[in-house]
Amino acid sequence: MAGKKGKKKKSGKKRKSAKGPAIIDGISTEEMSKEQLEQHIHRLREEMEREREERNYFQLERDKINTFWEITKRQLDEGKALLRNKDREMEDMEERHQVEIKVYKQKVKHLLYEHQNNITELKADGTLTLKLEQDEHRGKESDLRKDKRSLKIQLKELELSHEDVIKNLKKQHDEMITALRQDSERHAKELQASTRRR
């Protein structure tokens, strides 16, 4: 891996890499003056600082993704809650309808008992009232079912859109992090190699 070189140097370690000296801006590191090496190290440090800033930027981007995910999740939860409310509304309406039917039947029964002479007419009135109530109930129930179907479709579209957006954002984020890590490792190796050869 690494061997000893017989190159003369004013001071420093004798162990050298088997490879030749690094070339920076067309000049070997061994031919560079101390000032040039310090300038190169300063440049590398500036690049590392810039990479740290980029990492901070990617951290902010990840936080934005998390915030977007939370908002979308809250929207999904709100949609589900709205569906549950619609279900409860339908159940409550059905219960009220059953109570009203029972009341009407009791009224009809009572009126039939009280007015034997008007049975036919009262029965017709009671049946008509009952039919009108049932028709109204069917209309309300149909509207609620349509609203429920529409909400389910919107909720499904929102879920699919959320999954696609999160998947694309995560893919872009992973690619940027991978590129940043590779670039950072390369700069770190250059700095380490340059420092070792000094």
Short mmCIF file of C-alpha atoms in Angstrom, two decimals:
data_model
loop_
_atom_site.label_atom_id
_atom_site.label_comp_id
_atom_site.label_asym_id
_atom_site.label_seq_id
_atom_site.Cartn_x
_atom_site.Cartn_y
_atom_site.Cartn_z
CA MET A 1 0.00 0.00 0.00
CA ALA A 2 2.44 2.69 1.18
CA GLY A 3 6.26 2.58 1.00
CA LYS A 4 9.24 4.72 1.97
CA LYS A 5 10.69 7.25 -0.46
CA GLY A 6 14.19 8.66 -0.48
CA LYS A 7 13.05 12.19 -1.36
CA LYS A 8 14.83 14.94 0.54
CA LYS A 9 12.72 17.27 2.60
CA LYS A 10 13.69 19.94 5.14
CA SER A 11 11.51 18.42 7.85
CA GLY A 12 8.56 16.06 8.28
CA LYS A 13 7.85 12.34 8.16
CA LYS A 14 9.90 10.08 5.90
CA ARG A 15 6.98 7.75 5.06
CA LYS A 16 5.46 8.75 1.72
CA SER A 17 2.69 7.43 -0.47
CA ALA A 18 3.74 5.20 -3.35
CA LYS A 19 1.99 7.61 -5.71
CA GLY A 20 3.61 10.75 -7.02
CA PRO A 21 2.97 14.14 -5.41
CA ALA A 22 -0.45 15.69 -5.98
CA ILE A 23 -0.70 18.26 -8.77
CA ILE A 24 -2.69 21.38 -7.89
CA ASP A 25 -3.21 24.11 -10.49
CA GLY A 26 -0.41 22.52 -12.55
CA ILE A 27 2.08 22.62 -9.64
CA SER A 28 3.27 19.66 -7.57
CA THR A 29 2.55 19.98 -3.86
CA GLU A 30 6.26 19.35 -3.24
CA GLU A 31 7.13 22.35 -5.40
CA MET A 32 4.58 24.61 -3.68
CA SER A 33 5.70 27.20 -1.22
CA LYS A 34 4.27 27.25 2.27
CA GLU A 35 2.10 30.20 1.28
CA GLN A 36 0.72 28.33 -1.74
CA LEU A 37 -0.06 25.27 0.39
CA GLU A 38 -1.77 27.45 2.98
CA GLN A 39 -3.81 29.10 0.24
CA HIS A 40 -4.82 25.68 -1.10
CA ILE A 41 -5.79 24.50 2.40
CA HIS A 42 -7.77 27.71 2.91
CA ARG A 43 -9.56 27.07 -0.38
CA LEU A 44 -10.38 23.52 0.69
CA ARG A 45 -11.69 24.77 4.01
CA GLU A 46 -13.90 27.27 2.19
CA GLU A 47 -15.26 24.44 0.05
CA MET A 48 -15.95 22.38 3.18
CA GLU A 49 -17.75 25.36 4.71
CA ARG A 50 -19.81 25.72 1.56
CA GLU A 51 -20.66 22.02 1.72
CA ARG A 52 -21.71 22.45 5.34
CA GLU A 53 -24.03 25.22 4.22
CA GLU A 54 -25.40 22.95 1.50
CA ARG A 55 -26.00 20.23 4.07
CA ASN A 56 -27.90 22.76 6.17
CA TYR A 57 -29.94 23.66 3.09
CA PHE A 58 -30.77 20.01 2.47
CA GLN A 59 -31.75 19.69 6.13
CA LEU A 60 -34.18 22.60 5.63
CA GLU A 61 -35.53 20.93 2.49
CA ARG A 62 -36.07 17.72 4.45
CA ASP A 63 -37.91 19.73 7.13
CA LYS A 64 -40.09 21.25 4.41
CA ILE A 65 -40.90 17.75 3.14
CA ASN A 66 -41.81 16.66 6.66
CA THR A 67 -44.01 19.75 7.08
CA PHE A 68 -45.71 19.07 3.74
CA TRP A 69 -46.27 15.45 4.79
CA GLU A 70 -47.82 16.57 8.09
CA ILE A 71 -50.14 19.02 6.30
CA THR A 72 -51.22 16.38 3.78
CA LYS A 73 -51.74 13.83 6.56
CA ARG A 74 -53.88 16.35 8.43
CA GLN A 75 -55.92 16.93 5.27
CA LEU A 76 -56.40 13.18 4.90
CA ASP A 77 -57.46 12.91 8.53
CA GLU A 78 -59.90 15.78 8.06
CA GLY A 79 -61.36 14.06 4.99
CA LYS A 80 -61.79 10.82 6.93
CA ALA A 81 -63.38 12.71 9.80
CA LEU A 82 -65.81 14.34 7.36
CA LEU A 83 -66.76 10.92 6.02
CA ARG A 84 -67.31 9.66 9.57
CA ASN A 85 -69.51 12.69 10.25
CA LYS A 86 -71.54 11.94 7.11
CA ASP A 87 -71.97 8.34 8.28
CA ARG A 88 -73.15 9.52 11.69
CA GLU A 89 -75.47 12.03 10.04
CA MET A 90 -77.02 9.26 7.94
CA GLU A 91 -77.40 7.05 11.00
CA ASP A 92 -79.01 9.87 12.99
CA MET A 93 -81.35 10.67 10.12
CA GLU A 94 -82.32 7.01 9.84
CA GLU A 95 -83.04 6.86 13.57
CA ARG A 96 -85.14 10.02 13.38
CA HIS A 97 -86.96 8.60 10.39
CA GLN A 98 -87.76 5.39 12.24
CA VAL A 99 -89.02 7.39 15.22
CA GLU A 100 -91.17 9.54 12.95
CA ILE A 101 -92.55 6.44 11.23
CA LYS A 102 -93.39 4.96 14.60
CA VAL A 103 -95.09 8.19 15.69
CA TYR A 104 -97.12 8.37 12.50
CA LYS A 105 -98.17 4.75 12.86
CA GLN A 106 -99.23 5.39 16.43
CA LYS A 107 -101.17 8.47 15.34
CA VAL A 108 -102.89 6.54 12.58
CA LYS A 109 -103.74 3.74 14.96
CA HIS A 110 -105.07 6.19 17.53
CA LEU A 111 -107.12 8.09 14.96
CA LEU A 112 -108.53 4.86 13.57
CA TYR A 113 -109.53 3.85 17.07
CA GLU A 114 -111.03 7.26 17.89
CA HIS A 115 -112.84 7.80 14.61
CA GLN A 116 -114.26 4.51 13.38
CA ASN A 117 -116.59 6.36 11.08
CA ASN A 118 -113.73 8.02 9.19
CA ILE A 119 -111.41 5.00 8.88
CA THR A 120 -111.07 5.11 5.14
CA GLU A 121 -110.34 8.83 4.96
CA LEU A 122 -107.94 8.81 7.92
CA LYS A 123 -106.09 5.81 6.57
CA ALA A 124 -105.64 7.58 3.25
CA ASP A 125 -104.33 10.70 5.00
CA GLY A 126 -101.99 8.67 7.18
CA THR A 127 -100.72 6.66 4.22
CA LEU A 128 -100.14 9.82 2.17
CA THR A 129 -98.29 11.49 5.04
CA LEU A 130 -96.22 8.36 5.54
CA LYS A 131 -95.43 8.15 1.82
CA LEU A 132 -94.40 11.82 1.68
CA GLU A 133 -92.13 11.33 4.68
CA GLN A 134 -90.59 8.22 3.13
CA ASP A 135 -90.07 10.02 -0.20
CA GLU A 136 -88.38 12.92 1.59
CA HIS A 137 -86.22 10.49 3.54
CA ARG A 138 -85.17 8.67 0.36
CA GLY A 139 -84.24 11.98 -1.25
CA LYS A 140 -82.10 13.03 1.72
CA GLU A 141 -80.50 9.59 1.92
CA SER A 142 -79.69 9.67 -1.81
CA ASP A 143 -78.05 13.11 -1.47
CA LEU A 144 -75.98 11.93 1.50
CA ARG A 145 -74.83 8.83 -0.38
CA LYS A 146 -73.75 10.99 -3.33
CA ASP A 147 -71.83 13.31 -0.99
CA LYS A 148 -70.20 10.31 0.64
CA ARG A 149 -69.12 8.81 -2.72
CA SER A 150 -67.74 12.17 -3.84
CA LEU A 151 -65.77 12.56 -0.60
CA LYS A 152 -64.36 9.04 -0.93
CA ILE A 153 -63.19 9.80 -4.48
CA GLN A 154 -61.58 13.09 -3.38
CA LEU A 155 -59.93 11.35 -0.43
CA LYS A 156 -58.52 8.61 -2.67
CA GLU A 157 -57.17 11.19 -5.15
CA LEU A 158 -55.57 13.13 -2.28
CA GLU A 159 -53.95 9.95 -0.93
CA LEU A 160 -52.53 9.02 -4.37
CA SER A 161 -51.29 12.58 -4.97
CA HIS A 162 -49.68 12.65 -1.52
CA GLU A 163 -47.91 9.32 -2.13
CA ASP A 164 -46.55 10.44 -5.53
CA VAL A 165 -45.31 13.80 -4.23
CA ILE A 166 -43.64 12.27 -1.18
CA LYS A 167 -42.04 9.54 -3.33
CA ASN A 168 -40.61 12.08 -5.82
CA LEU A 169 -39.42 14.45 -3.10
CA LYS A 170 -37.74 11.61 -1.21
CA LYS A 171 -36.04 10.39 -4.40
CA GLN A 172 -34.72 13.91 -5.18
CA HIS A 173 -33.61 14.37 -1.57
CA ASP A 174 -31.76 11.02 -1.53
CA GLU A 175 -30.01 11.85 -4.81
CA MET A 176 -28.89 15.26 -3.52
CA ILE A 177 -27.65 13.79 -0.23
CA THR A 178 -25.73 11.04 -2.10
CA ALA A 179 -24.10 13.59 -4.43
CA LEU A 180 -23.23 15.85 -1.50
CA ARG A 181 -21.74 12.96 0.48
CA GLN A 182 -19.61 11.82 -2.47
CA ASP A 183 -18.40 15.38 -3.11
CA SER A 184 -17.62 15.88 0.58
CA GLU A 185 -15.71 12.60 0.78
CA ARG A 186 -13.69 13.54 -2.30
CA HIS A 187 -12.74 16.93 -0.87
CA ALA A 188 -11.91 15.39 2.48
CA LYS A 189 -9.61 12.88 0.78
CA GLU A 190 -7.91 15.67 -1.18
CA LEU A 191 -7.38 17.69 1.99
CA GLN A 192 -6.12 14.65 3.87
CA ALA A 193 -3.75 13.72 1.04
CA SER A 194 -2.48 17.28 0.76
CA THR A 195 -1.89 17.56 4.51
CA ARG A 196 -0.13 14.18 4.64
CA ARG A 197 2.28 15.18 1.86
CA ARG A 198 3.29 18.45 3.54
#
